[in-house]
mmCIF file of C-alpha atoms in Angstrom:
data_model
loop_
_atom_site.group_PDB
_atom_site.id
_atom_site.type_symbol
_atom_site.label_atom_id
_atom_site.label_comp_id
_atom_site.label_asym_id
_atom_site.label_seq_id
_atom_site.Cartn_x
_atom_site.Cartn_y
_atom_site.Cartn_z
ATOM 1 C CA UNK A 202 -46.711 -18.919 6.956
ATOM 2 C CA UNK A 203 -48.293 -15.505 7.449
ATOM 3 C CA UNK A 204 -51.855 -14.389 7.951
ATOM 4 C CA UNK A 205 -53.412 -11.158 6.727
ATOM 5 C CA UNK A 206 -55.338 -9.204 9.282
ATOM 6 C CA UNK A 207 -58.344 -7.154 8.381
ATOM 7 C CA UNK A 208 -58.768 -3.514 9.227
ATOM 8 C CA UNK A 209 -60.708 -4.419 12.352
ATOM 9 C CA UNK A 210 -57.912 -6.683 13.577
ATOM 10 C CA UNK A 211 -59.898 -9.881 13.061
ATOM 11 C CA UNK A 212 -58.694 -12.700 10.844
ATOM 12 C CA UNK A 213 -60.093 -12.692 7.376
ATOM 13 C CA UNK A 214 -61.549 -16.014 6.556
ATOM 14 C CA UNK A 215 -62.240 -17.598 3.245
ATOM 15 C CA UNK A 216 -64.849 -20.287 3.189
ATOM 16 C CA UNK A 217 -64.749 -22.944 5.890
ATOM 17 C CA UNK A 218 -62.219 -21.699 8.470
ATOM 18 C CA UNK A 219 -59.384 -21.367 5.930
ATOM 19 C CA UNK A 220 -56.967 -18.558 6.714
ATOM 20 C CA UNK A 221 -55.588 -16.539 3.810
ATOM 21 C CA UNK A 222 -51.848 -16.992 3.436
ATOM 22 C CA UNK A 223 -49.570 -14.034 2.901
ATOM 23 C CA UNK A 224 -47.140 -14.665 0.053
ATOM 24 C CA UNK A 225 -44.594 -12.005 1.033
ATOM 25 C CA UNK A 226 -41.176 -12.635 2.534
ATOM 26 C CA UNK A 227 -40.475 -10.987 5.844
ATOM 27 C CA UNK A 228 -36.963 -9.525 5.264
ATOM 28 C CA UNK A 229 -36.556 -7.896 8.667
ATOM 29 C CA UNK A 230 -34.656 -10.856 10.204
ATOM 30 C CA UNK A 231 -32.324 -10.973 7.191
ATOM 31 C CA UNK A 232 -31.548 -7.269 7.554
ATOM 32 C CA UNK A 233 -30.838 -7.750 11.257
ATOM 33 C CA UNK A 234 -28.437 -10.591 10.534
ATOM 34 C CA UNK A 235 -26.649 -8.567 7.851
ATOM 35 C CA UNK A 236 -26.218 -5.593 10.175
ATOM 36 C CA UNK A 237 -24.751 -7.823 12.890
ATOM 37 C CA UNK A 238 -22.322 -9.352 10.375
ATOM 38 C CA UNK A 239 -21.361 -5.885 9.158
ATOM 39 C CA UNK A 240 -20.565 -4.767 12.698
ATOM 40 C CA UNK A 241 -18.522 -7.923 13.340
ATOM 41 C CA UNK A 242 -16.445 -7.351 10.186
ATOM 42 C CA UNK A 243 -15.968 -3.657 10.982
ATOM 43 C CA UNK A 244 -14.614 -4.548 14.422
ATOM 44 C CA UNK A 245 -12.507 -7.483 13.239
ATOM 45 C CA UNK A 246 -10.888 -5.819 10.189
ATOM 46 C CA UNK A 247 -8.507 -3.500 12.097
ATOM 47 C CA UNK A 248 -7.454 -6.405 14.295
ATOM 48 C CA UNK A 249 -6.335 -8.381 11.228
ATOM 49 C CA UNK A 250 -3.419 -6.034 10.480
ATOM 50 C CA UNK A 251 -0.178 -6.896 12.220
ATOM 51 C CA UNK A 252 2.850 -4.657 12.760
ATOM 52 C CA UNK A 253 5.999 -6.731 12.508
ATOM 53 C CA UNK A 254 9.671 -6.003 12.171
ATOM 54 C CA UNK A 255 10.835 -7.057 8.719
ATOM 55 C CA UNK A 256 14.178 -8.300 7.433
ATOM 56 C CA UNK A 257 13.676 -7.785 3.697
ATOM 57 C CA UNK A 258 15.141 -10.390 1.346
ATOM 58 C CA UNK A 259 17.050 -9.737 -1.835
ATOM 59 C CA UNK A 260 14.952 -9.046 -4.908
ATOM 60 C CA UNK A 261 14.175 -11.769 -7.430
ATOM 61 C CA UNK A 262 12.665 -9.373 -9.975
ATOM 62 C CA UNK A 263 14.003 -9.164 -13.483
ATOM 63 C CA UNK A 264 16.530 -6.322 -13.662
ATOM 64 C CA UNK A 265 15.679 -3.313 -15.812
ATOM 65 C CA UNK A 266 18.116 -2.237 -18.524
ATOM 66 C CA UNK A 267 20.692 0.222 -17.231
ATOM 67 C CA UNK A 268 21.378 3.563 -18.818
ATOM 68 C CA UNK A 269 24.797 4.115 -20.403
ATOM 69 C CA UNK A 270 26.083 6.249 -17.545
ATOM 70 C CA UNK A 271 23.945 5.692 -14.425
ATOM 71 C CA UNK A 272 24.201 8.077 -11.500
ATOM 72 C CA UNK A 273 24.695 6.174 -8.241
ATOM 73 C CA UNK A 274 24.105 7.728 -4.835
ATOM 74 C CA UNK A 275 25.548 5.529 -2.093
ATOM 75 C CA UNK A 276 24.946 5.692 1.652
ATOM 76 C CA UNK A 277 27.896 4.098 3.430
ATOM 77 C CA UNK A 278 27.798 2.392 6.864
ATOM 78 C CA UNK A 279 29.204 5.543 8.517
ATOM 79 C CA UNK A 280 26.238 7.454 6.941
ATOM 80 C CA UNK A 281 28.457 9.374 4.537
ATOM 81 C CA UNK A 282 26.992 9.983 1.074
ATOM 82 C CA UNK A 283 28.806 9.375 -2.190
ATOM 83 C CA UNK A 284 27.832 10.311 -5.728
ATOM 84 C CA UNK A 285 29.559 7.889 -8.059
ATOM 85 C CA UNK A 286 32.910 7.218 -6.384
ATOM 86 C CA UNK A 287 33.263 10.626 -4.695
ATOM 87 C CA UNK A 288 32.261 11.064 -1.040
ATOM 88 C CA UNK A 289 30.487 14.408 -0.602
ATOM 89 C CA UNK A 290 28.850 16.404 2.157
ATOM 90 C CA UNK A 291 25.059 16.119 2.327
ATOM 91 C CA UNK A 292 24.723 19.876 1.855
ATOM 92 C CA UNK A 293 26.368 19.657 -1.570
ATOM 93 C CA UNK A 294 24.245 16.732 -2.801
ATOM 94 C CA UNK A 295 21.998 18.938 -4.963
ATOM 95 C CA UNK A 296 24.825 20.740 -6.741
ATOM 96 C CA UNK A 297 26.811 17.527 -7.239
ATOM 97 C CA UNK A 298 23.791 15.740 -8.755
ATOM 98 C CA UNK A 299 23.058 18.726 -10.983
ATOM 99 C CA UNK A 300 26.603 18.438 -12.315
ATOM 100 C CA UNK A 301 26.392 14.654 -12.770
ATOM 101 C CA UNK A 302 23.040 14.810 -14.603
ATOM 102 C CA UNK A 303 23.685 18.087 -16.493
ATOM 103 C CA UNK A 304 20.683 19.572 -14.693
ATOM 104 C CA UNK A 305 18.171 17.000 -15.958
ATOM 105 C CA UNK A 306 15.830 16.422 -13.014
ATOM 106 C CA UNK A 307 13.968 13.611 -14.815
ATOM 107 C CA UNK A 308 17.016 11.333 -14.931
ATOM 108 C CA UNK A 309 16.805 8.196 -12.790
ATOM 109 C CA UNK A 310 19.023 8.199 -9.693
ATOM 110 C CA UNK A 311 20.178 4.794 -8.445
ATOM 111 C CA UNK A 312 20.226 4.764 -4.649
ATOM 112 C CA UNK A 313 22.093 2.061 -2.784
ATOM 113 C CA UNK A 314 22.869 1.674 0.890
ATOM 114 C CA UNK A 315 24.809 -0.665 3.120
ATOM 115 C CA UNK A 316 22.843 -3.197 5.183
ATOM 116 C CA UNK A 317 24.001 -1.438 8.357
ATOM 117 C CA UNK A 318 22.232 1.799 7.335
ATOM 118 C CA UNK A 319 18.917 2.206 9.137
ATOM 119 C CA UNK A 320 15.678 2.778 7.266
ATOM 120 C CA UNK A 321 15.341 6.266 8.761
ATOM 121 C CA UNK A 322 18.777 7.312 7.520
ATOM 122 C CA UNK A 323 17.981 6.008 4.035
ATOM 123 C CA UNK A 324 14.714 7.966 4.063
ATOM 124 C CA UNK A 325 16.627 11.157 4.969
ATOM 125 C CA UNK A 326 18.752 10.761 1.830
ATOM 126 C CA UNK A 327 15.640 10.040 -0.246
ATOM 127 C CA UNK A 328 14.062 13.222 1.133
ATOM 128 C CA UNK A 329 17.190 15.175 0.154
ATOM 129 C CA UNK A 330 16.895 13.785 -3.383
ATOM 130 C CA UNK A 331 13.201 14.654 -3.549
ATOM 131 C CA UNK A 332 13.813 18.181 -2.244
ATOM 132 C CA UNK A 333 16.495 18.573 -4.911
ATOM 133 C CA UNK A 334 13.865 17.752 -7.548
ATOM 134 C CA UNK A 335 14.964 14.212 -8.395
ATOM 135 C CA UNK A 336 11.774 12.161 -8.232
ATOM 136 C CA UNK A 337 12.866 9.091 -10.220
ATOM 137 C CA UNK A 338 14.766 7.055 -7.649
ATOM 138 C CA UNK A 339 15.622 3.388 -8.149
ATOM 139 C CA UNK A 340 16.690 1.331 -5.142
ATOM 140 C CA UNK A 341 19.615 -0.970 -5.868
ATOM 141 C CA UNK A 342 19.800 -4.407 -4.248
ATOM 142 C CA UNK A 343 21.583 -7.702 -4.678
ATOM 143 C CA UNK A 344 20.318 -10.150 -7.242
ATOM 144 C CA UNK A 345 18.667 -12.881 -5.161
ATOM 145 C CA UNK A 346 18.031 -15.264 -8.050
ATOM 146 C CA UNK A 347 20.026 -18.482 -7.960
#
């Protein structure tokens, strides 16, 4: 319950000692509470993310239809790169892919790697493909559906 004060600071009275009630909500405490909650969430949100090592499972997604003659780039456990069945040097990857795709840079390249290949080594091959202009890269995995 609030009371209105007059300009002189005295209580305004109505009739026999009745104080006039103010019918306005004091929102200052609500704003203070909301600001405290905002600060708590801003501090707690970065702590909610966790960096963990991940052993990714096989995919259970529905396979997409394959083209008639897909181009496979394979990274073997010894980090050698093969296009189709032919092992090539990494420096010749661009020219070999250009020959396999007849120069069409928009053709999808299917990239597969052995489990022993580290993520960083796989990313190096993906960067080589991107630098060569091949931006449609599909990662090949085992079918995990049973």
